[in-house]
């Protein structure tokens, strides 16, 4: 099995070394990670400049660093290696639970794998972990549990210190509170830190609750962001031109129409589009 | 109604000017947008440095630019304005359909609104649009349709040129193809562009199909990334320590446990965590 | 005369608009400036990625923005325009005196011109200037004075508010004091602001003294950083292998030797060189 | 002797490890270097956000990485260590000769030391060096030669492979040629690489000529950018209001005047200044 290991803390993080060590028991490992810390980068991709991909023997014989985001590393690593069976991302220095699922670069690497049709698993541990040795047997056990489940395309794993068991969990979707902390620069000009104060305890069954209770949390994630229930209700209660569209449009667009839209995308392929 | 207008092409983009114009018919508008182009930034947030927030009279009397990402703009704009009823993001210079839903900074601004408990609507148009005047009546009609639907918390809108109607759509989840284009710098060193070749036509009912057929596409998005169906199946077929956890753990963690986990998060609050 | 106007505050700064206005009385003007604020960037150049160069009609019919540094703008602008007689940089929002001469992006644009064999003049005004109308006649007078002096390849101009005359000045070379201001992020982690406390008054004849006395300051700068006096003394008092080198080496290296060294440079041509 | 070792290739570069090794024979060494590659950054400083300073045990017990430029590392390292006798910068992966003296981050660290009143020496070697072992005795000999010369505040050293002697040199000031190489992104949009073609051989006595002839080159640099000869000529031949200024202005400004100008600087203290 070909295992690509990525992260968002950068190729020199001790967390990625721990994950690569554990992964080596399950297959051939290649490390492809950012050349600098990329925390909270979300699923940013770099389309406005070309990326470099450089061997990094200080990390290992099969280690490459990329001057880009975690999602860039996965895309470029998968392309250059030819065939990848699974992407493992982490182990992140800090939990990724709740809203962090949207922002996290660690998760973004696993999500990017999923968009490429490759399984992706993200690992996160407490920010204060200094030695990963105690967590390695647990990371091994997580892989033993998840790898045989071929249908699990995208999983978010959080490991507490001194785990007491392992459970399947859902994401705790909660709104933020107390996000902005004003500050000043030495000249007295106003600036603003993005921060978040500790929130109330999370409900049972969520990943946050799991790590609060010292369980290893494993959350299966979906790949389709459509709000399907809402979509059904809207089509039933507030129909627009769906009927018309179904009647006069082909169920599949012509190649010309598809190509034209592809040229007009913002997206992946593009980078800045200003005139 | 207080309407915050954001984008990812930067505060000087003609697209945001068009959206702010249209929005002014529905309430009080404030523009808060990045000071530079931030395309394909995903839902990156800036937690490792403080952000600036500066009036930008060249754009308008209620316009502020932020040295950060689209998600930063929404968070900071909502905080500084006090109360925001809805966030409109765009109008983006380029469609945001398919996988772009994960990477797009335009979408990220609307998602960030949703995480803050504020409604969010993202607008995108073809990359080649030069004048927005012809699209403005359609943007107006989109808002007339969406604003009364209070339950619609997060919607992705794509407007083709010369629209022929308006439909509710789902996201076209497809894998990428042909993503990496090698190049060399003038010294002959290898580099790699992230790109994407046009794909096959999208299936009926998706946003991509909609714009291929010249319909305005409106996709309701979900806020919970949990794969609930998979989660149910896993709990039933591969139970781990859920039973134990339910028995010995309180349904709600103690404030101490919650606080401890909050301190160990990577996340929003954190930025780089290296020792 | 072909006049390239650049700055480091970004293409949308009111200062560059004022300078371009004044310059138009002396020749044909083209504005080429960074697409985002680039203060204190020094003479950084961008060699690790390609640069974009995009018309920016919102600023003017001959205005282009570059996703790079002030030095990049001058290099790219001069190349794309074909022939440039002089580069004017600014008008910067803030004086550039003393050590700022090393860090300033405004100066860097003028220095880059000089490296390209083009005359360069940098303009700076107080940071608190809001309207440039009162300064424009003075900027005009500065150009009337400097342009005929063909031998002046690189000049640093600072304009105080309400100027009372105009003098030739030298740079006030003084060491910094009180440079670092500790701070903490909202999580309590230590960070450090780079700052500087006001220093003692500058000596007569310097640019700093000039603006303190409300004079317009014009400092001719040199292009050769060699410490020639020290070099002479070292060769006399501590000779090394100079005699040997003169005897056995040709006064001009072979093309092969020159090419080999050029390939081994870090420099301009290169960008990151890591294996 | 307290020796601060910095570079621009980043804290994990093999070149900085070699320089730190050599330096340890002459005093107590502390490594403070950028957390990512910062080549060609010039003397950029970071004033718009606070900097982090983090121990990096993977590099050594007295090693710290900074999320900033080489000049930032020197300023912050000198402040946090309290007293620094000399700053050594490098060993850079690539020569720094000719115009690179203006752009080089390696040089910028040494220059920043000089601005702080600390001696600074920059070391550069061919870009293709893979093992520094052969160069270490030469670096040792350079330090033996330079350290006793207390008056040498700022020196630029270039070491060829297999050196044959050591000479004092001047900077080869030459204009660039062939700087811009057009390219296209995969969508066909025009972009521009900054590059430089090999130039004609350099004249005798310059640093470029020295390394072409396999000599170690040591160039003393000046700290004052004023063109003193030109300044004298201008004051004699084209007097402006110098006489007036001398007559009516005090030879030293009042503290109030000095403070007012300090507040209006762009500079070091400031970062972006836009209203």
JSON list of N, CA, C and O in Angstrom, two decimals, chain C residues 37 51 95 127-128 151 166 168 192 204 209 212 220 222 225 227 230 238 241-242 246 250 253 264 266 272, chain D residues 37 51 95 127-128 151 166 168 192 204 209 212 220 222 225 227 230 238 241-242 246 250 253 264 266 272:
[
{"chain": "C", "resi": 37, "resn": "UNK", "atom": "N", "xyz": [-0.14, 46.65, -0.47]},
{"chain": "C", "resi": 37, "resn": "UNK", "atom": "CA", "xyz": [0.84, 47.45, 0.26]},
{"chain": "C", "resi": 37, "resn": "UNK", "atom": "C", "xyz": [2.13, 46.65, 0.47]},
{"chain": "C", "resi": 37, "resn": "UNK", "atom": "O", "xyz": [2.10, 45.49, 0.84]},
{"chain": "C", "resi": 51, "resn": "UNK", "atom": "N", "xyz": [5.67, 36.69, -12.29]},
{"chain": "C", "resi": 51, "resn": "UNK", "atom": "CA", "xyz": [4.89, 37.86, -11.89]},
{"chain": "C", "resi": 51, "resn": "UNK", "atom": "C", "xyz": [3.78, 38.14, -12.89]},
{"chain": "C", "resi": 51, "resn": "UNK", "atom": "O", "xyz": [3.96, 37.92, -14.09]},
{"chain": "C", "resi": 95, "resn": "UNK", "atom": "N", "xyz": [7.79, 59.83, 5.89]},
{"chain": "C", "resi": 95, "resn": "UNK", "atom": "CA", "xyz": [9.17, 60.17, 5.53]},
{"chain": "C", "resi": 95, "resn": "UNK", "atom": "C", "xyz": [10.03, 58.92, 5.37]},
{"chain": "C", "resi": 95, "resn": "UNK", "atom": "O", "xyz": [9.80, 57.91, 6.02]},
{"chain": "C", "resi": 127, "resn": "UNK", "atom": "N", "xyz": [3.53, 61.05, 7.04]},
{"chain": "C", "resi": 127, "resn": "UNK", "atom": "CA", "xyz": [2.53, 59.98, 7.05]},
{"chain": "C", "resi": 127, "resn": "UNK", "atom": "C", "xyz": [1.12, 60.52, 7.21]},
{"chain": "C", "resi": 127, "resn": "UNK", "atom": "O", "xyz": [0.16, 59.90, 6.76]},
{"chain": "C", "resi": 128, "resn": "UNK", "atom": "N", "xyz": [0.99, 61.69, 7.81]},
{"chain": "C", "resi": 128, "resn": "UNK", "atom": "CA", "xyz": [-0.36, 62.19, 8.12]},
{"chain": "C", "resi": 128, "resn": "UNK", "atom": "C", "xyz": [-0.96, 63.04, 7.01]},
{"chain": "C", "resi": 128, "resn": "UNK", "atom": "O", "xyz": [-2.08, 63.51, 7.13]},
{"chain": "C", "resi": 151, "resn": "UNK", "atom": "N", "xyz": [23.54, 64.10, -14.33]},
{"chain": "C", "resi": 151, "resn": "UNK", "atom": "CA", "xyz": [24.46, 63.25, -13.58]},
{"chain": "C", "resi": 151, "resn": "UNK", "atom": "C", "xyz": [23.89, 62.68, -12.30]},
{"chain": "C", "resi": 151, "resn": "UNK", "atom": "O", "xyz": [24.47, 61.77, -11.71]},
{"chain": "C", "resi": 166, "resn": "UNK", "atom": "N", "xyz": [14.39, 74.52, 0.17]},
{"chain": "C", "resi": 166, "resn": "UNK", "atom": "CA", "xyz": [14.79, 73.27, -0.44]},
{"chain": "C", "resi": 166, "resn": "UNK", "atom": "C", "xyz": [16.31, 73.16, -0.31]},
{"chain": "C", "resi": 166, "resn": "UNK", "atom": "O", "xyz": [17.00, 74.11, -0.70]},
{"chain": "C", "resi": 168, "resn": "UNK", "atom": "N", "xyz": [20.10, 70.57, -0.39]},
{"chain": "C", "resi": 168, "resn": "UNK", "atom": "CA", "xyz": [20.81, 69.31, -0.63]},
{"chain": "C", "resi": 168, "resn": "UNK", "atom": "C", "xyz": [21.26, 68.75, 0.72]},
{"chain": "C", "resi": 168, "resn": "UNK", "atom": "O", "xyz": [21.77, 69.50, 1.56]},
{"chain": "C", "resi": 192, "resn": "UNK", "atom": "N", "xyz": [6.70, 39.66, 19.37]},
{"chain": "C", "resi": 192, "resn": "UNK", "atom": "CA", "xyz": [7.54, 40.85, 19.43]},
{"chain": "C", "resi": 192, "resn": "UNK", "atom": "C", "xyz": [7.24, 41.78, 18.27]},
{"chain": "C", "resi": 192, "resn": "UNK", "atom": "O", "xyz": [7.31, 41.37, 17.12]},
{"chain": "C", "resi": 204, "resn": "UNK", "atom": "N", "xyz": [22.95, 68.89, 11.73]},
{"chain": "C", "resi": 204, "resn": "UNK", "atom": "CA", "xyz": [22.78, 69.84, 10.62]},
{"chain": "C", "resi": 204, "resn": "UNK", "atom": "C", "xyz": [23.26, 69.23, 9.31]},
{"chain": "C", "resi": 204, "resn": "UNK", "atom": "O", "xyz": [24.26, 68.52, 9.26]},
{"chain": "C", "resi": 209, "resn": "UNK", "atom": "N", "xyz": [17.38, 66.40, 9.65]},
{"chain": "C", "resi": 209, "resn": "UNK", "atom": "CA", "xyz": [17.43, 67.79, 10.14]},
{"chain": "C", "resi": 209, "resn": "UNK", "atom": "C", "xyz": [16.65, 68.71, 9.18]},
{"chain": "C", "resi": 209, "resn": "UNK", "atom": "O", "xyz": [15.89, 69.59, 9.62]},
{"chain": "C", "resi": 212, "resn": "UNK", "atom": "N", "xyz": [13.00, 68.34, 9.74]},
{"chain": "C", "resi": 212, "resn": "UNK", "atom": "CA", "xyz": [12.70, 68.92, 11.06]},
{"chain": "C", "resi": 212, "resn": "UNK", "atom": "C", "xyz": [12.59, 70.44, 10.96]},
{"chain": "C", "resi": 212, "resn": "UNK", "atom": "O", "xyz": [11.85, 71.08, 11.71]},
{"chain": "C", "resi": 220, "resn": "UNK", "atom": "N", "xyz": [21.57, 63.09, -2.75]},
{"chain": "C", "resi": 220, "resn": "UNK", "atom": "CA", "xyz": [22.11, 62.22, -3.80]},
{"chain": "C", "resi": 220, "resn": "UNK", "atom": "C", "xyz": [22.67, 60.96, -3.14]},
{"chain": "C", "resi": 220, "resn": "UNK", "atom": "O", "xyz": [23.36, 61.03, -2.12]},
{"chain": "C", "resi": 222, "resn": "UNK", "atom": "N", "xyz": [24.74, 57.09, -3.50]},
{"chain": "C", "resi": 222, "resn": "UNK", "atom": "CA", "xyz": [25.74, 56.40, -4.32]},
{"chain": "C", "resi": 222, "resn": "UNK", "atom": "C", "xyz": [25.25, 55.01, -4.67]},
{"chain": "C", "resi": 222, "resn": "UNK", "atom": "O", "xyz": [24.37, 54.44, -4.03]},
{"chain": "C", "resi": 225, "resn": "UNK", "atom": "N", "xyz": [28.45, 50.19, -2.96]},
{"chain": "C", "resi": 225, "resn": "UNK", "atom": "CA", "xyz": [28.47, 49.99, -1.51]},
{"chain": "C", "resi": 225, "resn": "UNK", "atom": "C", "xyz": [29.87, 49.71, -0.97]},
{"chain": "C", "resi": 225, "resn": "UNK", "atom": "O", "xyz": [30.05, 49.54, 0.22]},
{"chain": "C", "resi": 227, "resn": "UNK", "atom": "N", "xyz": [33.29, 50.03, 0.66]},
{"chain": "C", "resi": 227, "resn": "UNK", "atom": "CA", "xyz": [33.94, 51.00, 1.55]},
{"chain": "C", "resi": 227, "resn": "UNK", "atom": "C", "xyz": [35.34, 51.27, 1.01]},
{"chain": "C", "resi": 227, "resn": "UNK", "atom": "O", "xyz": [36.30, 50.63, 1.46]},
{"chain": "C", "resi": 230, "resn": "UNK", "atom": "N", "xyz": [38.34, 52.15, 3.39]},
{"chain": "C", "resi": 230, "resn": "UNK", "atom": "CA", "xyz": [38.76, 50.97, 4.14]},
{"chain": "C", "resi": 230, "resn": "UNK", "atom": "C", "xyz": [39.48, 49.98, 3.25]},
{"chain": "C", "resi": 230, "resn": "UNK", "atom": "O", "xyz": [40.47, 49.36, 3.65]},
{"chain": "C", "resi": 238, "resn": "UNK", "atom": "N", "xyz": [47.22, 45.30, 5.47]},
{"chain": "C", "resi": 238, "resn": "UNK", "atom": "CA", "xyz": [47.05, 43.86, 5.71]},
{"chain": "C", "resi": 238, "resn": "UNK", "atom": "C", "xyz": [46.95, 43.11, 4.40]},
{"chain": "C", "resi": 238, "resn": "UNK", "atom": "O", "xyz": [45.95, 42.44, 4.14]},
{"chain": "C", "resi": 241, "resn": "UNK", "atom": "N", "xyz": [46.55, 37.91, -0.56]},
{"chain": "C", "resi": 241, "resn": "UNK", "atom": "CA", "xyz": [47.10, 37.32, -1.78]},
{"chain": "C", "resi": 241, "resn": "UNK", "atom": "C", "xyz": [46.88, 38.20, -3.01]},
{"chain": "C", "resi": 241, "resn": "UNK", "atom": "O", "xyz": [46.84, 37.69, -4.13]},
{"chain": "C", "resi": 242, "resn": "UNK", "atom": "N", "xyz": [46.71, 39.50, -2.80]},
{"chain": "C", "resi": 242, "resn": "UNK", "atom": "CA", "xyz": [46.44, 40.39, -3.94]},
{"chain": "C", "resi": 242, "resn": "UNK", "atom": "C", "xyz": [47.59, 40.35, -4.96]},
{"chain": "C", "resi": 242, "resn": "UNK", "atom": "O", "xyz": [47.38, 40.30, -6.17]},
{"chain": "C", "resi": 246, "resn": "UNK", "atom": "N", "xyz": [47.25, 39.22, -8.77]},
{"chain": "C", "resi": 246, "resn": "UNK", "atom": "CA", "xyz": [47.55, 40.11, -9.90]},
{"chain": "C", "resi": 246, "resn": "UNK", "atom": "C", "xyz": [48.53, 39.45, -10.86]},
{"chain": "C", "resi": 246, "resn": "UNK", "atom": "O", "xyz": [48.44, 39.60, -12.07]},
{"chain": "C", "resi": 250, "resn": "UNK", "atom": "N", "xyz": [44.54, 36.53, -15.00]},
{"chain": "C", "resi": 250, "resn": "UNK", "atom": "CA", "xyz": [44.34, 37.51, -16.07]},
{"chain": "C", "resi": 250, "resn": "UNK", "atom": "C", "xyz": [43.52, 38.68, -15.52]},
{"chain": "C", "resi": 250, "resn": "UNK", "atom": "O", "xyz": [42.69, 38.50, -14.63]},
{"chain": "C", "resi": 253, "resn": "UNK", "atom": "N", "xyz": [38.65, 37.75, -16.49]},
{"chain": "C", "resi": 253, "resn": "UNK", "atom": "CA", "xyz": [38.48, 36.29, -16.50]},
{"chain": "C", "resi": 253, "resn": "UNK", "atom": "C", "xyz": [38.02, 35.81, -17.87]},
{"chain": "C", "resi": 253, "resn": "UNK", "atom": "O", "xyz": [37.45, 36.57, -18.65]},
{"chain": "C", "resi": 264, "resn": "UNK", "atom": "N", "xyz": [26.59, 29.88, -10.35]},
{"chain": "C", "resi": 264, "resn": "UNK", "atom": "CA", "xyz": [26.67, 29.58, -8.92]},
{"chain": "C", "resi": 264, "resn": "UNK", "atom": "C", "xyz": [26.14, 30.72, -8.06]},
{"chain": "C", "resi": 264, "resn": "UNK", "atom": "O", "xyz": [26.27, 30.70, -6.84]},
{"chain": "C", "resi": 266, "resn": "UNK", "atom": "N", "xyz": [23.57, 33.26, -6.10]},
{"chain": "C", "resi": 266, "resn": "UNK", "atom": "CA", "xyz": [22.33, 33.09, -5.34]},
{"chain": "C", "resi": 266, "resn": "UNK", "atom": "C", "xyz": [21.27, 33.89, -6.02]},
{"chain": "C", "resi": 266, "resn": "UNK", "atom": "O", "xyz": [20.37, 33.39, -6.68]},
{"chain": "C", "resi": 272, "resn": "UNK", "atom": "N", "xyz": [15.06, 30.51, -4.23]},
{"chain": "C", "resi": 272, "resn": "UNK", "atom": "CA", "xyz": [15.55, 29.47, -3.34]},
{"chain": "C", "resi": 272, "resn": "UNK", "atom": "C", "xyz": [16.39, 28.41, -4.06]},
{"chain": "C", "resi": 272, "resn": "UNK", "atom": "O", "xyz": [16.05, 28.00, -5.17]},
{"chain": "D", "resi": 37, "resn": "UNK", "atom": "N", "xyz": [12.47, 29.67, 3.79]},
{"chain": "D", "resi": 37, "resn": "UNK", "atom": "CA", "xyz": [13.43, 30.28, 2.87]},
{"chain": "D", "resi": 37, "resn": "UNK", "atom": "C", "xyz": [13.06, 31.73, 2.59]},
{"chain": "D", "resi": 37, "resn": "UNK", "atom": "O", "xyz": [11.91, 32.06, 2.32]},
{"chain": "D", "resi": 51, "resn": "UNK", "atom": "N", "xyz": [6.25, 39.40, 15.61]},
{"chain": "D", "resi": 51, "resn": "UNK", "atom": "CA", "xyz": [7.06, 38.25, 15.21]},
{"chain": "D", "resi": 51, "resn": "UNK", "atom": "C", "xyz": [7.09, 37.21, 16.31]},
{"chain": "D", "resi": 51, "resn": "UNK", "atom": "O", "xyz": [7.08, 37.56, 17.50]},
{"chain": "D", "resi": 95, "resn": "UNK", "atom": "N", "xyz": [26.63, 32.36, -4.53]},
{"chain": "D", "resi": 95, "resn": "UNK", "atom": "CA", "xyz": [27.42, 33.58, -4.38]},
{"chain": "D", "resi": 95, "resn": "UNK", "atom": "C", "xyz": [26.52, 34.80, -4.23]},
{"chain": "D", "resi": 95, "resn": "UNK", "atom": "O", "xyz": [25.42, 34.83, -4.77]},
{"chain": "D", "resi": 127, "resn": "UNK", "atom": "N", "xyz": [26.31, 27.85, -5.27]},
{"chain": "D", "resi": 127, "resn": "UNK", "atom": "CA", "xyz": [24.99, 27.25, -5.07]},
{"chain": "D", "resi": 127, "resn": "UNK", "atom": "C", "xyz": [25.05, 25.73, -5.11]},
{"chain": "D", "resi": 127, "resn": "UNK", "atom": "O", "xyz": [24.22, 25.05, -4.50]},
{"chain": "D", "resi": 128, "resn": "UNK", "atom": "N", "xyz": [26.03, 25.18, -5.79]},
{"chain": "D", "resi": 128, "resn": "UNK", "atom": "CA", "xyz": [26.05, 23.72, -5.96]},
{"chain": "D", "resi": 128, "resn": "UNK", "atom": "C", "xyz": [26.80, 22.98, -4.86]},
{"chain": "D", "resi": 128, "resn": "UNK", "atom": "O", "xyz": [26.89, 21.76, -4.90]},
{"chain": "D", "resi": 151, "resn": "UNK", "atom": "N", "xyz": [37.93, 47.56, 13.23]},
{"chain": "D", "resi": 151, "resn": "UNK", "atom": "CA", "xyz": [37.32, 48.64, 12.46]},
{"chain": "D", "resi": 151, "resn": "UNK", "atom": "C", "xyz": [36.46, 48.17, 11.30]},
{"chain": "D", "resi": 151, "resn": "UNK", "atom": "O", "xyz": [35.71, 48.95, 10.71]},
{"chain": "D", "resi": 166, "resn": "UNK", "atom": "N", "xyz": [43.22, 34.33, -0.89]},
{"chain": "D", "resi": 166, "resn": "UNK", "atom": "CA", "xyz": [42.21, 35.17, -0.23]},
{"chain": "D", "resi": 166, "resn": "UNK", "atom": "C", "xyz": [42.58, 36.62, -0.52]},
{"chain": "D", "resi": 166, "resn": "UNK", "atom": "O", "xyz": [43.73, 37.03, -0.31]},
{"chain": "D", "resi": 168, "resn": "UNK", "atom": "N", "xyz": [41.33, 41.05, -0.70]},
{"chain": "D", "resi": 168, "resn": "UNK", "atom": "CA", "xyz": [40.39, 42.15, -0.44]},
{"chain": "D", "resi": 168, "resn": "UNK", "atom": "C", "xyz": [39.84, 42.62, -1.79]},
{"chain": "D", "resi": 168, "resn": "UNK", "atom": "O", "xyz": [40.60, 42.78, -2.74]},
{"chain": "D", "resi": 192, "resn": "UNK", "atom": "N", "xyz": [5.59, 36.72, -16.10]},
{"chain": "D", "resi": 192, "resn": "UNK", "atom": "CA", "xyz": [6.97, 37.13, -16.35]},
{"chain": "D", "resi": 192, "resn": "UNK", "atom": "C", "xyz": [7.90, 36.63, -15.26]},
{"chain": "D", "resi": 192, "resn": "UNK", "atom": "O", "xyz": [7.68, 36.90, -14.08]},
{"chain": "D", "resi": 204, "resn": "UNK", "atom": "N", "xyz": [39.20, 43.21, -12.88]},
{"chain": "D", "resi": 204, "resn": "UNK", "atom": "CA", "xyz": [40.15, 42.85, -11.84]},
{"chain": "D", "resi": 204, "resn": "UNK", "atom": "C", "xyz": [39.88, 43.62, -10.55]},
{"chain": "D", "resi": 204, "resn": "UNK", "atom": "O", "xyz": [39.56, 44.80, -10.58]},
{"chain": "D", "resi": 209, "resn": "UNK", "atom": "N", "xyz": [35.36, 38.93, -9.97]},
{"chain": "D", "resi": 209, "resn": "UNK", "atom": "CA", "xyz": [36.63, 38.50, -10.57]},
{"chain": "D", "resi": 209, "resn": "UNK", "atom": "C", "xyz": [37.36, 37.55, -9.60]},
{"chain": "D", "resi": 209, "resn": "UNK", "atom": "O", "xyz": [37.91, 36.52, -10.02]},
{"chain": "D", "resi": 212, "resn": "UNK", "atom": "N", "xyz": [35.82, 34.17, -9.69]},
{"chain": "D", "resi": 212, "resn": "UNK", "atom": "CA", "xyz": [36.12, 33.60, -11.01]},
{"chain": "D", "resi": 212, "resn": "UNK", "atom": "C", "xyz": [37.53, 33.02, -11.02]},
{"chain": "D", "resi": 212, "resn": "UNK", "atom": "O", "xyz": [37.81, 32.05, -11.74]},
{"chain": "D", "resi": 220, "resn": "UNK", "atom": "N", "xyz": [35.00, 45.03, 2.09]},
{"chain": "D", "resi": 220, "resn": "UNK", "atom": "CA", "xyz": [34.46, 45.92, 3.12]},
{"chain": "D", "resi": 220, "resn": "UNK", "atom": "C", "xyz": [33.38, 46.80, 2.52]},
{"chain": "D", "resi": 220, "resn": "UNK", "atom": "O", "xyz": [33.55, 47.31, 1.42]},
{"chain": "D", "resi": 222, "resn": "UNK", "atom": "N", "xyz": [30.41, 50.02, 2.97]},
{"chain": "D", "resi": 222, "resn": "UNK", "atom": "CA", "xyz": [30.18, 51.26, 3.72]},
{"chain": "D", "resi": 222, "resn": "UNK", "atom": "C", "xyz": [28.75, 51.28, 4.25]},
{"chain": "D", "resi": 222, "resn": "UNK", "atom": "O", "xyz": [27.87, 50.58, 3.77]},
{"chain": "D", "resi": 225, "resn": "UNK", "atom": "N", "xyz": [25.00, 55.69, 2.57]},
{"chain": "D", "resi": 225, "resn": "UNK", "atom": "CA", "xyz": [24.65, 55.65, 1.15]},
{"chain": "D", "resi": 225, "resn": "UNK", "atom": "C", "xyz": [24.76, 57.01, 0.47]},
{"chain": "D", "resi": 225, "resn": "UNK", "atom": "O", "xyz": [24.54, 57.13, -0.72]},
{"chain": "D", "resi": 227, "resn": "UNK", "atom": "N", "xyz": [25.94, 60.02, -1.57]},
{"chain": "D", "resi": 227, "resn": "UNK", "atom": "CA", "xyz": [26.94, 60.24, -2.61]},
{"chain": "D", "resi": 227, "resn": "UNK", "atom": "C", "xyz": [27.69, 61.53, -2.26]},
{"chain": "D", "resi": 227, "resn": "UNK", "atom": "O", "xyz": [27.36, 62.59, -2.77]},
{"chain": "D", "resi": 230, "resn": "UNK", "atom": "N", "xyz": [29.19, 63.86, -5.03]},
{"chain": "D", "resi": 230, "resn": "UNK", "atom": "CA", "xyz": [28.12, 64.58, -5.73]},
{"chain": "D", "resi": 230, "resn": "UNK", "atom": "C", "xyz": [27.50, 65.65, -4.85]},
{"chain": "D", "resi": 230, "resn": "UNK", "atom": "O", "xyz": [27.19, 66.75, -5.32]},
{"chain": "D", "resi": 238, "resn": "UNK", "atom": "N", "xyz": [25.23, 74.27, -7.56]},
{"chain": "D", "resi": 238, "resn": "UNK", "atom": "CA", "xyz": [23.80, 74.53, -7.65]},
{"chain": "D", "resi": 238, "resn": "UNK", "atom": "C", "xyz": [23.21, 74.78, -6.27]},
{"chain": "D", "resi": 238, "resn": "UNK", "atom": "O", "xyz": [22.31, 74.07, -5.85]},
{"chain": "D", "resi": 241, "resn": "UNK", "atom": "N", "xyz": [18.76, 76.49, -0.86]},
{"chain": "D", "resi": 241, "resn": "UNK", "atom": "CA", "xyz": [18.53, 77.33, 0.32]},
{"chain": "D", "resi": 241, "resn": "UNK", "atom": "C", "xyz": [19.43, 76.93, 1.48]},
{"chain": "D", "resi": 241, "resn": "UNK", "atom": "O", "xyz": [19.07, 77.15, 2.64]},
{"chain": "D", "resi": 242, "resn": "UNK", "atom": "N", "xyz": [20.60, 76.33, 1.19]},
{"chain": "D", "resi": 242, "resn": "UNK", "atom": "CA", "xyz": [21.48, 75.90, 2.28]},
{"chain": "D", "resi": 242, "resn": "UNK", "atom": "C", "xyz": [21.91, 77.08, 3.14]},
{"chain": "D", "resi": 242, "resn": "UNK", "atom": "O", "xyz": [21.94, 76.98, 4.37]},
{"chain": "D", "resi": 246, "resn": "UNK", "atom": "N", "xyz": [21.20, 77.41, 7.06]},
{"chain": "D", "resi": 246, "resn": "UNK", "atom": "CA", "xyz": [22.26, 77.51, 8.06]},
{"chain": "D", "resi": 246, "resn": "UNK", "atom": "C", "xyz": [22.06, 78.73, 8.95]},
{"chain": "D", "resi": 246, "resn": "UNK", "atom": "O", "xyz": [22.33, 78.70, 10.14]},
{"chain": "D", "resi": 250, "resn": "UNK", "atom": "N", "xyz": [18.56, 76.27, 13.78]},
{"chain": "D", "resi": 250, "resn": "UNK", "atom": "CA", "xyz": [19.56, 75.84, 14.76]},
{"chain": "D", "resi": 250, "resn": "UNK", "atom": "C", "xyz": [20.33, 74.65, 14.21]},
{"chain": "D", "resi": 250, "resn": "UNK", "atom": "O", "xyz": [19.78, 73.86, 13.43]},
{"chain": "D", "resi": 253, "resn": "UNK", "atom": "N", "xyz": [18.05, 70.42, 15.84]},
{"chain": "D", "resi": 253, "resn": "UNK", "atom": "CA", "xyz": [16.63, 70.73, 15.98]},
{"chain": "D", "resi": 253, "resn": "UNK", "atom": "C", "xyz": [16.20, 70.56, 17.44]},
{"chain": "D", "resi": 253, "resn": "UNK", "atom": "O", "xyz": [16.83, 69.87, 18.22]},
{"chain": "D", "resi": 264, "resn": "UNK", "atom": "N", "xyz": [6.16, 61.08, 11.85]},
{"chain": "D", "resi": 264, "resn": "UNK", "atom": "CA", "xyz": [5.73, 61.14, 10.45]},
{"chain": "D", "resi": 264, "resn": "UNK", "atom": "C", "xyz": [6.54, 60.21, 9.55]},
{"chain": "D", "resi": 264, "resn": "UNK", "atom": "O", "xyz": [6.41, 60.25, 8.34]},
{"chain": "D", "resi": 266, "resn": "UNK", "atom": "N", "xyz": [7.90, 56.81, 7.71]},
{"chain": "D", "resi": 266, "resn": "UNK", "atom": "CA", "xyz": [7.27, 55.63, 7.11]},
{"chain": "D", "resi": 266, "resn": "UNK", "atom": "C", "xyz": [7.79, 54.42, 7.83]},
{"chain": "D", "resi": 266, "resn": "UNK", "atom": "O", "xyz": [7.11, 53.76, 8.59]},
{"chain": "D", "resi": 272, "resn": "UNK", "atom": "N", "xyz": [2.38, 49.49, 7.00]},
{"chain": "D", "resi": 272, "resn": "UNK", "atom": "CA", "xyz": [1.44, 50.22, 6.16]},
{"chain": "D", "resi": 272, "resn": "UNK", "atom": "C", "xyz": [0.84, 51.42, 6.88]},
{"chain": "D", "resi": 272, "resn": "UNK", "atom": "O", "xyz": [0.48, 51.35, 8.05]}
]
